[in-house]
Amino acid sequence: MPNVMTATYAEVDLDALAGFEGRVAILIAPDGKLDASARRVNRLTKGAVARVVDAGKLEEARAGTVITLGYPAGMAAEAVDILCLERRPTLLDARKAGAALGKVLKDGNALLAAGSNSKTAQIVFGAAMRAYEFTPHKSDANAKSRALKVMCAKPEEIEAEADTLLAIAEGAHMTRDLTNEPANVLTTTEFADRLKAMESLGLEVEVLEEDELEKLGMGTLLCVGQGSDSPSKVVVMQWKGGEPDAKPLALIGKGVVFDTGGISLKPAGGMEDMTMDMGGAGVVSGVMRSLALRGAKANVVGLVGLVENMPSSNATRPGDVVTSMKGDTVEVINTDAEGRLVLCDVMWYAQERFEPAGMIDLATLTGAIIIGLGHENAGVFSNDDALCRAFLNAAEQEGEGAWRMPLGKAYDSMLKSRIADMKNIGGRPAGSITAAQFLQRFVKDETPWIHLDIAGVASVKSETTLAPVGATGWGVMALNRLVQDMFEN
Ligand code: BES
Ligand code: MN
Ligand code: ZN
């Protein structure tokens, strides 16, 4: 179960500040003026807070800077955290300040004296996002309870606002848990079981097994998993929160629980990172969880293709020709270009079954997108300017990097095969674009579609504002907002 920090809310009680055991966080705006809570903490500590201000520490500070006073005399607290933040901050600044608090949250309790800050709920959200840790395989990790007590004006209103946000955090944490999980634990079966468990949240979850996938003709998806002992699966998650007859948004995720490359084996160095090759499926799962938890008034269907790409005597060989559910044949030149083979069958199935109002696929698809965009932006490919604009806007509002990339006929012709309808790779130039072109062959003209190549952003080697090293949960916030913007109004 994802570990989301718990929060409780109450009116500001200045007298509670002296005796609180744990961390006490206060907010100070760059102008250095202290609110009632900060004044009380200042008085209790015989002017320590004012000294920070007078020393000019706030002038160089930005949102997200935290100045910590350890074991302050005059208080029971283990520390006072001074968070620098405007009284009416931007959404992203408020989250950043909250994240600074989340990062230092230790076992036990913290008290946030937020007063009447206009973005208090966003501060709480930032703290919850950044307090995440992946500890199930640490034998010395005791069960941590990260409880945050929020003292603020209008606590009921703040609580209602924060509850919706914490649903999103819990979804993002599920994405991170799945993406961080090693492949011997997160097998295709374990993945499907974790999704099936979300039925308790009101999602309809179906698991399609190999015999059904064969009947459906998903030859490209199945050829990827055929070298593994773990059975290939497609999981369909439906959230029906909108009008009964409204066409759903379809989210499709690449769920390669481990990508060795198959017979086109990857080099040993860094191969362990390929436990995150189910990151797209992880995001889809986390978004579905968030939508269910917050009771979104929209119809959204999430589909994930779960396979393991292994070399064995049963594995697909370079040169093999396979047939997709659509009927198109594919010459598999390189078994390491497997993500597109998984996605194209799930995308076709999604369109045939649901006639979606829009379709967004997410995949850790190409190393080339990391060469192009690094770890700052996901690659965005689309056949529909309006949907694409809406997504880019949602991503920007949420502070999740996303950059549009081109599609075009000339790239498409790089997929020509001598003996089949197409090859599964286009060569080294424009590797991310030819991968997207491959996918577009499985998108119906009438389906507005976005492909998100998240190979660079799903899991990172240095911390980001809202996440520690490892899985980021990139995309959960943006997709949740897109659903809100486009399907709930
Ligand atoms: N899962 C990889 C892409 C990837 C690389 C994800 C690095 C995350 C980090 C994908 O299946 C793959 O192997 N792509 C190949 C395609 C090539 C064979 C055309 C690649 O990018 O090298
Ligand atoms: Mn691969
Ligand atoms: Zn892969």
Coordinates of N, CA and C in Angstrom, one line a residue, residues 3 23 39 90 99 114 156 179 192 256 295 321 331 336 339 343 347 376 386 389 391 483:
N3 N 2.6 4.6 0.7 CA 2.7 5.3 2.0 C 2.5 6.8 1.8
R23 N 8.9 18.1 14.8 CA 9.3 19.3 14.1 C 8.2 20.3 14.0
R39 N 5.8 34.7 15.2 CA 6.1 35.6 16.4 C 6.2 34.8 17.7
T90 N 2.7 31.1 -5.7 CA 2.2 30.3 -6.8 C 2.1 28.9 -6.4
A99 N 7.7 20.6 -0.1 CA 8.6 19.5 -0.4 C 9.8 19.6 0.5
A114 N 0.7 27.1 9.3 CA 0.5 27.7 8.0 C -0.2 29.0 8.1
E156 N -11.4 23.3 7.8 CA -12.2 22.4 7.1 C -12.1 22.6 5.6
T179 N 7.3 1.3 -10.1 CA 8.4 1.6 -11.0 C 9.7 1.2 -10.2
A192 N -0.4 -7.6 -12.1 CA -1.9 -7.7 -12.3 C -2.6 -7.8 -11.0
V256 N 6.7 -3.4 -19.5 CA 7.7 -4.5 -19.7 C 8.4 -4.6 -18.3
G295 N -12.8 10.4 -6.8 CA -14.1 10.3 -7.4 C -14.3 11.2 -8.6
V321 N 8.8 -12.8 -38.3 CA 7.7 -12.0 -38.7 C 6.5 -12.3 -37.9
E331 N 8.2 -7.3 -39.2 CA 9.5 -8.0 -39.2 C 10.3 -7.5 -38.0
D336 N 15.1 -5.8 -29.1 CA 15.1 -4.8 -28.0 C 14.2 -3.6 -28.3
G339 N 8.9 -2.4 -26.9 CA 7.8 -1.6 -26.3 C 6.7 -1.3 -27.3
L343 N 2.7 -2.1 -27.2 CA 1.7 -1.0 -27.2 C 0.8 -1.1 -28.4
M347 N -3.1 -0.7 -28.0 CA -3.8 0.5 -28.6 C -4.9 0.1 -29.5
E376 N 14.8 16.1 -18.3 CA 13.9 17.3 -17.9 C 12.6 17.2 -18.5
A386 N -5.2 20.2 -30.7 CA -6.0 20.6 -29.5 C -5.7 19.8 -28.3
R389 N -2.1 20.5 -27.1 CA -2.0 21.8 -26.4 C -2.6 21.6 -25.0
F391 N -2.7 19.0 -23.2 CA -1.8 18.2 -22.4 C -0.6 19.0 -22.0
V483 N -7.5 15.3 -17.3 CA -8.9 14.7 -17.1 C -9.8 15.8 -16.5

